[in-house]
PDB file of C-alpha atoms in Angstrom:
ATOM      1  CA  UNK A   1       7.942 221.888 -41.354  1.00 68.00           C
ATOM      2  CA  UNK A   2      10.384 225.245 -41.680  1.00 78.00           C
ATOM      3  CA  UNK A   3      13.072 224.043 -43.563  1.00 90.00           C
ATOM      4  CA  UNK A   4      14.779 227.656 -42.792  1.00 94.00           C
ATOM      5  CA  UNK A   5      14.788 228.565 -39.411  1.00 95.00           C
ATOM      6  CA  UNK A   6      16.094 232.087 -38.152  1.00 96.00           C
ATOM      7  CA  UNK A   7      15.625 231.579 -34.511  1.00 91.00           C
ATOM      8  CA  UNK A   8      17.039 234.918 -33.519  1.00 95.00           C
ATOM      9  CA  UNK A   9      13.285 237.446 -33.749  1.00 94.00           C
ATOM     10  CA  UNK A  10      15.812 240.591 -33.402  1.00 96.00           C
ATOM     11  CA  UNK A  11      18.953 241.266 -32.333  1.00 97.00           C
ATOM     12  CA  UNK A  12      20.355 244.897 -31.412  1.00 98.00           C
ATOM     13  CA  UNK A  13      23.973 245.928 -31.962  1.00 98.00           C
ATOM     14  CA  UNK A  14      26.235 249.476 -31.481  1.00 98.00           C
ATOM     15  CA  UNK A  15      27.209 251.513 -34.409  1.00 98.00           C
ATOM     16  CA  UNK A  16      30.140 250.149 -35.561  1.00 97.00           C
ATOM     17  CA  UNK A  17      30.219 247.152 -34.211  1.00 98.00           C
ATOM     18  CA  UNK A  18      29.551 243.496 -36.091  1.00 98.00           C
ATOM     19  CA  UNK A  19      26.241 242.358 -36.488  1.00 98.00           C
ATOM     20  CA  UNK A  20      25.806 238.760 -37.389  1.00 98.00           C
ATOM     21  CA  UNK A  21      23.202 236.945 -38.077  1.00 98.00           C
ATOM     22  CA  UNK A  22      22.322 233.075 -38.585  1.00 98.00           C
ATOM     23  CA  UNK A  23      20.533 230.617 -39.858  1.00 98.00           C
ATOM     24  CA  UNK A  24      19.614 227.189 -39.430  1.00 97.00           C
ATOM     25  CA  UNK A  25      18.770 224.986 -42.551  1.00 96.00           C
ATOM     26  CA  UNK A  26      17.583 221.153 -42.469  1.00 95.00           C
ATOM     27  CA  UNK A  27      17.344 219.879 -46.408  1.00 91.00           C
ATOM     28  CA  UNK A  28      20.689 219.265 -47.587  1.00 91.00           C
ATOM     29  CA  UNK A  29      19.908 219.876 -51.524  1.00 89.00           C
ATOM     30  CA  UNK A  30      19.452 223.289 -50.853  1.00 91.00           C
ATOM     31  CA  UNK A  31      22.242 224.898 -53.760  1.00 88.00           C
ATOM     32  CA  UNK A  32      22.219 228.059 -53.184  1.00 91.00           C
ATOM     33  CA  UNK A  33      21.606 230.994 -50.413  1.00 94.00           C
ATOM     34  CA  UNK A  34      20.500 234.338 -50.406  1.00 93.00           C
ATOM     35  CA  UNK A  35      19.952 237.157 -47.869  1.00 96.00           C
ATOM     36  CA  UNK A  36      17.417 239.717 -48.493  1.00 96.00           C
ATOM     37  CA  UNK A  37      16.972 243.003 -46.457  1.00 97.00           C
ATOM     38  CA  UNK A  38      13.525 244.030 -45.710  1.00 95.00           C
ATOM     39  CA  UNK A  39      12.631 247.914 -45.277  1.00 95.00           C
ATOM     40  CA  UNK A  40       8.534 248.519 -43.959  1.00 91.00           C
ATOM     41  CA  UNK A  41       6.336 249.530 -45.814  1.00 88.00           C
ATOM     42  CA  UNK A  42       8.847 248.284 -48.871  1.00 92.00           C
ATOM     43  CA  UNK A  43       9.426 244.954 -50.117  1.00 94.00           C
ATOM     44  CA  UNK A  44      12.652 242.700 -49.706  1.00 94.00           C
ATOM     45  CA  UNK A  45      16.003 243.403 -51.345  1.00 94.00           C
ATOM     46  CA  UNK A  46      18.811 241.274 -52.502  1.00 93.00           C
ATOM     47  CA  UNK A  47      21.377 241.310 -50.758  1.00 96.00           C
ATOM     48  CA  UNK A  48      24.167 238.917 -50.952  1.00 95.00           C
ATOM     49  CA  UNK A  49      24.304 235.274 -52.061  1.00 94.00           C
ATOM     50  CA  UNK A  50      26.369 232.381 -52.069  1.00 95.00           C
ATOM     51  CA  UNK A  51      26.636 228.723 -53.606  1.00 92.00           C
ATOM     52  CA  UNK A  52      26.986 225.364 -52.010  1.00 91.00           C
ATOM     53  CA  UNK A  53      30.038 225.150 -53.594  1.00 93.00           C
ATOM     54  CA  UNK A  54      31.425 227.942 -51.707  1.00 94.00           C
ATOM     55  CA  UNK A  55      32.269 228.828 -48.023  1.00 95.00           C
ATOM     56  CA  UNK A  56      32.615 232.350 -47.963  1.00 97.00           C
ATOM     57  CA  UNK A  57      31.226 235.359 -49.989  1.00 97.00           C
ATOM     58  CA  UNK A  58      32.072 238.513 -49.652  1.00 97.00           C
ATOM     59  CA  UNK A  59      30.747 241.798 -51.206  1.00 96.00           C
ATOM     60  CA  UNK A  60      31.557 245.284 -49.246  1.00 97.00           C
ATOM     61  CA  UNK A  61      30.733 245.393 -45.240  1.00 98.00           C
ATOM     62  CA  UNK A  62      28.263 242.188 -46.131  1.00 98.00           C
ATOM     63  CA  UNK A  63      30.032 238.352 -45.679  1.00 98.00           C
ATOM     64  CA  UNK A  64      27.666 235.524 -46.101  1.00 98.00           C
ATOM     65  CA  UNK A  65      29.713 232.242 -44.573  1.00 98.00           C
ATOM     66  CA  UNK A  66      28.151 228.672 -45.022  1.00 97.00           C
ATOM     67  CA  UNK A  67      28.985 225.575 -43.052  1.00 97.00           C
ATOM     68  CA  UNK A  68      27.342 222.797 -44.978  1.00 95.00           C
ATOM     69  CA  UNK A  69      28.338 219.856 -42.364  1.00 95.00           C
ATOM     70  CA  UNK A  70      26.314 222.066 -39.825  1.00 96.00           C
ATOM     71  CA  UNK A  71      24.067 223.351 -42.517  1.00 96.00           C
ATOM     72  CA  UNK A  72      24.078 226.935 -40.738  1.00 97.00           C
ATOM     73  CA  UNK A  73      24.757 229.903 -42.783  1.00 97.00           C
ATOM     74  CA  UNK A  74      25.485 233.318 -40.864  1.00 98.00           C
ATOM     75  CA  UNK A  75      25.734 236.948 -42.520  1.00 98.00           C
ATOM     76  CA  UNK A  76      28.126 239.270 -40.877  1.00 98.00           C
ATOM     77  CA  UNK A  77      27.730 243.029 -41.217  1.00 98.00           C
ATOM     78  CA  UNK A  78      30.884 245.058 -40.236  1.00 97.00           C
ATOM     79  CA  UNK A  79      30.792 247.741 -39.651  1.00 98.00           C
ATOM     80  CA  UNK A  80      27.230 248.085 -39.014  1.00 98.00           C
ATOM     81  CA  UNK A  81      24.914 251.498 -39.613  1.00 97.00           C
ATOM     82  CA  UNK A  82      22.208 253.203 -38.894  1.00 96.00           C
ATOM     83  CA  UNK A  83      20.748 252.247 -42.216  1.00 96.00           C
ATOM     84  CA  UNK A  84      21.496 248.402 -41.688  1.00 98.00           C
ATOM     85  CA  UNK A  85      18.411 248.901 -39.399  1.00 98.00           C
ATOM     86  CA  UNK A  86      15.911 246.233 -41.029  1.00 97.00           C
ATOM     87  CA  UNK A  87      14.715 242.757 -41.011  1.00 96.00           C
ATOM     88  CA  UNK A  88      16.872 240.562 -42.630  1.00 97.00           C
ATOM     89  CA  UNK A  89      15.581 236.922 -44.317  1.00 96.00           C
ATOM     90  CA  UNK A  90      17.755 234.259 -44.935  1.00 95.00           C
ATOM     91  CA  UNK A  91      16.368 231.803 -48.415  1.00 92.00           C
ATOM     92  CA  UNK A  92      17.553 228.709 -49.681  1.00 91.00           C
ATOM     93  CA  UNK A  93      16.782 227.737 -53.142  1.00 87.00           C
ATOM     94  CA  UNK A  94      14.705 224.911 -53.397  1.00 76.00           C
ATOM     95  CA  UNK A  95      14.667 223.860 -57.567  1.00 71.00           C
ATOM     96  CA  UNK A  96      13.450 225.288 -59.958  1.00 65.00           C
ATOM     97  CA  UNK A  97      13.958 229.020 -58.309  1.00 63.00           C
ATOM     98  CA  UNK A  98      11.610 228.600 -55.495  1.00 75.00           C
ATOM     99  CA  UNK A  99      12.966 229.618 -52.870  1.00 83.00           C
ATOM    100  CA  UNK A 100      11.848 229.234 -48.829  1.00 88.00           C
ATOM    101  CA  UNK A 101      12.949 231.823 -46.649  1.00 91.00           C
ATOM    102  CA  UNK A 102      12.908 232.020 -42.775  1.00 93.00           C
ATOM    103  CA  UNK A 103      11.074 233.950 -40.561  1.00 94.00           C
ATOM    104  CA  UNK A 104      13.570 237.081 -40.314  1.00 95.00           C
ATOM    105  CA  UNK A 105      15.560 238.573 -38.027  1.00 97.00           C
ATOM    106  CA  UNK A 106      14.918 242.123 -37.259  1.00 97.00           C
ATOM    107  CA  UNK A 107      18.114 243.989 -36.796  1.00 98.00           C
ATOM    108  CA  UNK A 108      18.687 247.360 -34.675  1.00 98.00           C
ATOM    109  CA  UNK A 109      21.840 249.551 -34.741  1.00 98.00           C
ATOM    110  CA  UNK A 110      21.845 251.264 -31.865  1.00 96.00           C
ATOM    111  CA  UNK A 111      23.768 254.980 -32.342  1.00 91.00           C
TER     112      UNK A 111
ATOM    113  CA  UNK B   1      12.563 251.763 -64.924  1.00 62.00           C
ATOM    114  CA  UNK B   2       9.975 251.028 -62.319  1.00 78.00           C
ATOM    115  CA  UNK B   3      10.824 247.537 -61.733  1.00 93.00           C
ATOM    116  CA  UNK B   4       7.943 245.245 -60.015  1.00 96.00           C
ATOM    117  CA  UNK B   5       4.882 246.907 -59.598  1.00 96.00           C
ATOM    118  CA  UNK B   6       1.832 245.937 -57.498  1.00 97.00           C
ATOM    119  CA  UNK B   7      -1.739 247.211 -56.969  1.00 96.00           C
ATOM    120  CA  UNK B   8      -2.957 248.265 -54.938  1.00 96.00           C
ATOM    121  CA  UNK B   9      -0.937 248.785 -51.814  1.00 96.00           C
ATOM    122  CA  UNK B  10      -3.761 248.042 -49.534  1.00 96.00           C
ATOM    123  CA  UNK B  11      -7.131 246.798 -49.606  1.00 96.00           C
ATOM    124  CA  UNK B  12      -9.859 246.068 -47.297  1.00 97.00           C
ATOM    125  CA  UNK B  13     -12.132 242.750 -48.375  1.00 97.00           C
ATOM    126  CA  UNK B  14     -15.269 241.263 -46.591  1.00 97.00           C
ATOM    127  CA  UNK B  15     -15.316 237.406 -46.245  1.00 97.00           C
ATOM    128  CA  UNK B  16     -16.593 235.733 -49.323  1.00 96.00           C
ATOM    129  CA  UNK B  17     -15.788 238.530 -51.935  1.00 97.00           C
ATOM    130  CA  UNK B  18     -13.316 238.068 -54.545  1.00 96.00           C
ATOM    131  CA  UNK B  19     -10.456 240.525 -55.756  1.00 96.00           C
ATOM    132  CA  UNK B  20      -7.071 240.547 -58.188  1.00 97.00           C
ATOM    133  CA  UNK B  21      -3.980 241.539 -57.201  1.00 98.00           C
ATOM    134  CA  UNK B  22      -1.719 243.139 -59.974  1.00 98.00           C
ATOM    135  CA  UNK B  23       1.191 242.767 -60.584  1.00 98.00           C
ATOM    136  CA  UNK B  24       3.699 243.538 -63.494  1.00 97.00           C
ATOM    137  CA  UNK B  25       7.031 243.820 -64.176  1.00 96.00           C
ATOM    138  CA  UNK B  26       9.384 245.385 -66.879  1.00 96.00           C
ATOM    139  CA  UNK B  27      12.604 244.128 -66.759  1.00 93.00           C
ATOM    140  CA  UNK B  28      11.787 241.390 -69.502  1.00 93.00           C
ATOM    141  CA  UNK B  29      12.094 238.481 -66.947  1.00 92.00           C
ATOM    142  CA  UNK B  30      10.689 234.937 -67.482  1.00 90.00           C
ATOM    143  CA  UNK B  31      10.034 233.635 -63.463  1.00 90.00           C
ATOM    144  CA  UNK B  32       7.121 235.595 -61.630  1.00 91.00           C
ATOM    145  CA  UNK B  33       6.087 234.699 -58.481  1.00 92.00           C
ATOM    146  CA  UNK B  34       3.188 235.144 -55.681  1.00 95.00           C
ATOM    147  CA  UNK B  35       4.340 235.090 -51.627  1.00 94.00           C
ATOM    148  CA  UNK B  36       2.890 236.095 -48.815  1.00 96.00           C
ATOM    149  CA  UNK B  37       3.999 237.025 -45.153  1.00 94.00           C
ATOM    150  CA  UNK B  38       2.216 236.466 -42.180  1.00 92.00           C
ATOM    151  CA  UNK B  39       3.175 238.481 -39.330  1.00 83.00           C
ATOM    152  CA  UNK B  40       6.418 237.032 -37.979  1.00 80.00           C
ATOM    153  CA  UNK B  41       6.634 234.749 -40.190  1.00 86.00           C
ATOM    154  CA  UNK B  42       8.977 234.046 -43.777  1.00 88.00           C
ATOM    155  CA  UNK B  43       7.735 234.438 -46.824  1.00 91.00           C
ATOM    156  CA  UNK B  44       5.544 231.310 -48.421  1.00 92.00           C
ATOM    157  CA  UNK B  45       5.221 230.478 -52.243  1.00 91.00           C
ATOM    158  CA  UNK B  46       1.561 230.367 -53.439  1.00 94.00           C
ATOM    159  CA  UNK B  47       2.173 230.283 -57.063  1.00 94.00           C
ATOM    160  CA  UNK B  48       4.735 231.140 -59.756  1.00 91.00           C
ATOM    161  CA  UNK B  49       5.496 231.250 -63.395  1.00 91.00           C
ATOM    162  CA  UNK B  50       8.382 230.377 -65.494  1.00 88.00           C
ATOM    163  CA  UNK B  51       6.947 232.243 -68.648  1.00 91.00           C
ATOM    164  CA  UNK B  52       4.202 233.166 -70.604  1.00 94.00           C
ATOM    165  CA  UNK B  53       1.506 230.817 -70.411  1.00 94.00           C
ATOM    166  CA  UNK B  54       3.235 228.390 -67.667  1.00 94.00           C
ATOM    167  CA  UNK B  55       2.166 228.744 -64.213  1.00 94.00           C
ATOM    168  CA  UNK B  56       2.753 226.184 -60.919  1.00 92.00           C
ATOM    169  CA  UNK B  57       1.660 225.968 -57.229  1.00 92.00           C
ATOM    170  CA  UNK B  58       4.045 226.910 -54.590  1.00 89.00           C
ATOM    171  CA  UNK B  59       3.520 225.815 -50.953  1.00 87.00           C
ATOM    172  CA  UNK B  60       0.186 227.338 -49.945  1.00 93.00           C
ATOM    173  CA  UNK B  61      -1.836 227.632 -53.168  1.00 96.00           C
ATOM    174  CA  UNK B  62      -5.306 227.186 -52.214  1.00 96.00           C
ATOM    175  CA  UNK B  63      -7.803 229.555 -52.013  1.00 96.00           C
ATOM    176  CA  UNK B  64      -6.292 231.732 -55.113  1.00 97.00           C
ATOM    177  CA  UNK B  65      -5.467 231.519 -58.895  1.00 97.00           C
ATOM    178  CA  UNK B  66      -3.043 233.211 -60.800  1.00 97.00           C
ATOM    179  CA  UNK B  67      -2.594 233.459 -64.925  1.00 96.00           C
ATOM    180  CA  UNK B  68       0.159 234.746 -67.115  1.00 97.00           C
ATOM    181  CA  UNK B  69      -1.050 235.449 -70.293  1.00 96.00           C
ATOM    182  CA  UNK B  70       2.322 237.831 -71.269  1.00 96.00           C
ATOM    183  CA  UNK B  71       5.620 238.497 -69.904  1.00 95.00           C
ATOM    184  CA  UNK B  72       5.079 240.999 -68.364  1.00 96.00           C
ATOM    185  CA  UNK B  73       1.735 240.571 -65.768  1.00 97.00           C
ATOM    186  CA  UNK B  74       0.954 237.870 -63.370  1.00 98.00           C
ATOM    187  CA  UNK B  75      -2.172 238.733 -61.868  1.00 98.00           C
ATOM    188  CA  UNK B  76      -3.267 236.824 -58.043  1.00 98.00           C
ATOM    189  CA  UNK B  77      -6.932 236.035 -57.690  1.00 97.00           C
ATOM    190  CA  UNK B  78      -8.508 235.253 -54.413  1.00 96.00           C
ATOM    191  CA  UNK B  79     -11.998 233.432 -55.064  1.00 90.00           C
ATOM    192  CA  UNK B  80     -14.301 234.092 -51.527  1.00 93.00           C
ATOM    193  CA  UNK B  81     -11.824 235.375 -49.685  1.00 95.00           C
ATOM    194  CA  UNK B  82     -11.453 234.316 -45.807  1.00 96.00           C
ATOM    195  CA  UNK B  83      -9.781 235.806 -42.853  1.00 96.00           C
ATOM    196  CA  UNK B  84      -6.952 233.360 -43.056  1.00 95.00           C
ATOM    197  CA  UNK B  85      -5.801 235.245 -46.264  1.00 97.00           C
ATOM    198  CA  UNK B  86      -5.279 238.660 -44.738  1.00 96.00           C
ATOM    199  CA  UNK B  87      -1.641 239.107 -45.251  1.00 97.00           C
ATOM    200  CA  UNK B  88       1.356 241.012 -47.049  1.00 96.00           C
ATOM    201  CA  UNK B  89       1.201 240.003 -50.229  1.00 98.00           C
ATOM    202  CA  UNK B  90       4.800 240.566 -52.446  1.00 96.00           C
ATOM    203  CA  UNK B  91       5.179 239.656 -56.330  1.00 96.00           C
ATOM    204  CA  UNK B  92       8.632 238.918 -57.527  1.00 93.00           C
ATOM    205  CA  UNK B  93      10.076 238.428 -60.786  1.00 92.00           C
ATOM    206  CA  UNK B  94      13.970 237.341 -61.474  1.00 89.00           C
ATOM    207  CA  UNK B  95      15.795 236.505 -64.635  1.00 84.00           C
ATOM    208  CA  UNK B  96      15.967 232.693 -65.791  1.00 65.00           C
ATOM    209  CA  UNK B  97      19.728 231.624 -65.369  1.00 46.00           C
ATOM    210  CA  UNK B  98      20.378 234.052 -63.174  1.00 46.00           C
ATOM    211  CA  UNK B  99      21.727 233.592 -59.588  1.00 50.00           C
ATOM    212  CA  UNK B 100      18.140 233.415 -58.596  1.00 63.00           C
ATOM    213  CA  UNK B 101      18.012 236.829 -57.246  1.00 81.00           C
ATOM    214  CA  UNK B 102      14.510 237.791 -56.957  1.00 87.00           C
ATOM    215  CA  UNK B 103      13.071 241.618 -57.865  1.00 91.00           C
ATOM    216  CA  UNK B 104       9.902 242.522 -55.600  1.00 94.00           C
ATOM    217  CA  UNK B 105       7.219 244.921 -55.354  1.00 96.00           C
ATOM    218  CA  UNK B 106       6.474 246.830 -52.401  1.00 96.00           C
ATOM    219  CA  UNK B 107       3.563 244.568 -51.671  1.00 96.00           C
ATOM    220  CA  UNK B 108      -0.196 244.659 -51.275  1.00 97.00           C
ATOM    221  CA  UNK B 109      -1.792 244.491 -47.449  1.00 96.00           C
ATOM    222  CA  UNK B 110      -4.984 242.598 -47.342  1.00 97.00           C
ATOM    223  CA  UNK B 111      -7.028 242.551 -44.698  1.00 96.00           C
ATOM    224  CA  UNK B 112     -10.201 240.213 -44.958  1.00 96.00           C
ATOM    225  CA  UNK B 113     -13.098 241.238 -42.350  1.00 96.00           C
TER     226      UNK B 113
END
């Protein structure tokens, strides 16, 4: 049973251009989301974050919106690098600071 | 400051041996925790800690042991290891009361033959 579903494997996007990425998430007491960037050969970073409480976080070139009726959460990157080249996971904390993540979505900028 | 650190990076096992992953961290925090990643898939939860001496199953906990006997380690054990366990293994550690943002290691690769 994924509870987090990132059913985009990879997407590829220009240089300069918006990347966006979603996800899909099915238990609604899920309080909090994160994004993590994923390097090989490395393990993930955080990213950006946001609460339930919230629609919208920002932080740079990286916006995180949620839609809690649709319980879909989508990261937009603008405007996207070379180095935003990497697989990104969207988590959901599930109590007590477990979190599940999806299966990632592996992000290209194309030059 | 070297963050989360885990040992070894890779490692080769035959079915039925037994092996520890390291793992240790020095930023002082309380939760520790054990994932690993299949290929093309998330991350799963086998075990974590919320402090010294406290440890709980995650999602897919059998087939290994952990302890946490100080802050700072949290050791994996696999007992007879099997194929299904060959995987990316990450450690993570992140700061109680925090915004749950997790610190991880660059990961172990175990393949088990």
């Amino acid at each position: 049973d994924q509870q987090v579903k990132q059913n985009s494997p990879s997407l590829s996007v220009q240089e300069g251009r918006i990347s966006i990425l979603n996800c899909d998430y099915t238990n609604s007491m899920f309080d909090y989301f994160l994004w993590y960037k994923k390097y090989p050969a490395e393990g993930p970073t955080f990213l950006i974050s946001i609460s339930s409480i919230k629609d919208k976080n920002e932080d740079g070139r990286f916006t995180v919106f949620l839609n809690k009726s649709a319980k879909h959460l989508s990261l937009h990157i603008v405007p996207s690098q070379p180095g935003d080249s990497a697989v990104y996971f969207c988590a959901a904390r599930g109590g007590a600071q477990k979190l599940v993540f999806g299966q990632g979505t592996r992000l290209t900028i194309n030059p | 400051n070297a963050g989360v650190t885990q040992t070894p990076k890779f490692r080769i096992l035959k079915i039925g041996q037994s092996m520890t992953l390291q793992c240790a961290q020095d930023m002082n925090h309380n939760y520790m925790y054990w994932y690993r990643q299949d290929p093309g898939m998330g991350l799963k939860l086998i075990y974590y800690s919320v402090g010294a001496g406290i440890t709980d199953k995650g999602e897919v906990p059998n087939g290994y042991n952990v302890s946490r006997s100080t802050t700072e380690d949290f050791p994996l054990r696999l007992e007879l290891a099997a194929p299904s366990q060959t995987s990316v293994y990450f450690c993570a550690s992140s700061q109680r009361g925090s915004n749950t943002e997790a610190f991880f290691g660059q990961g172990t690769r175990l393949t088990v033959v």
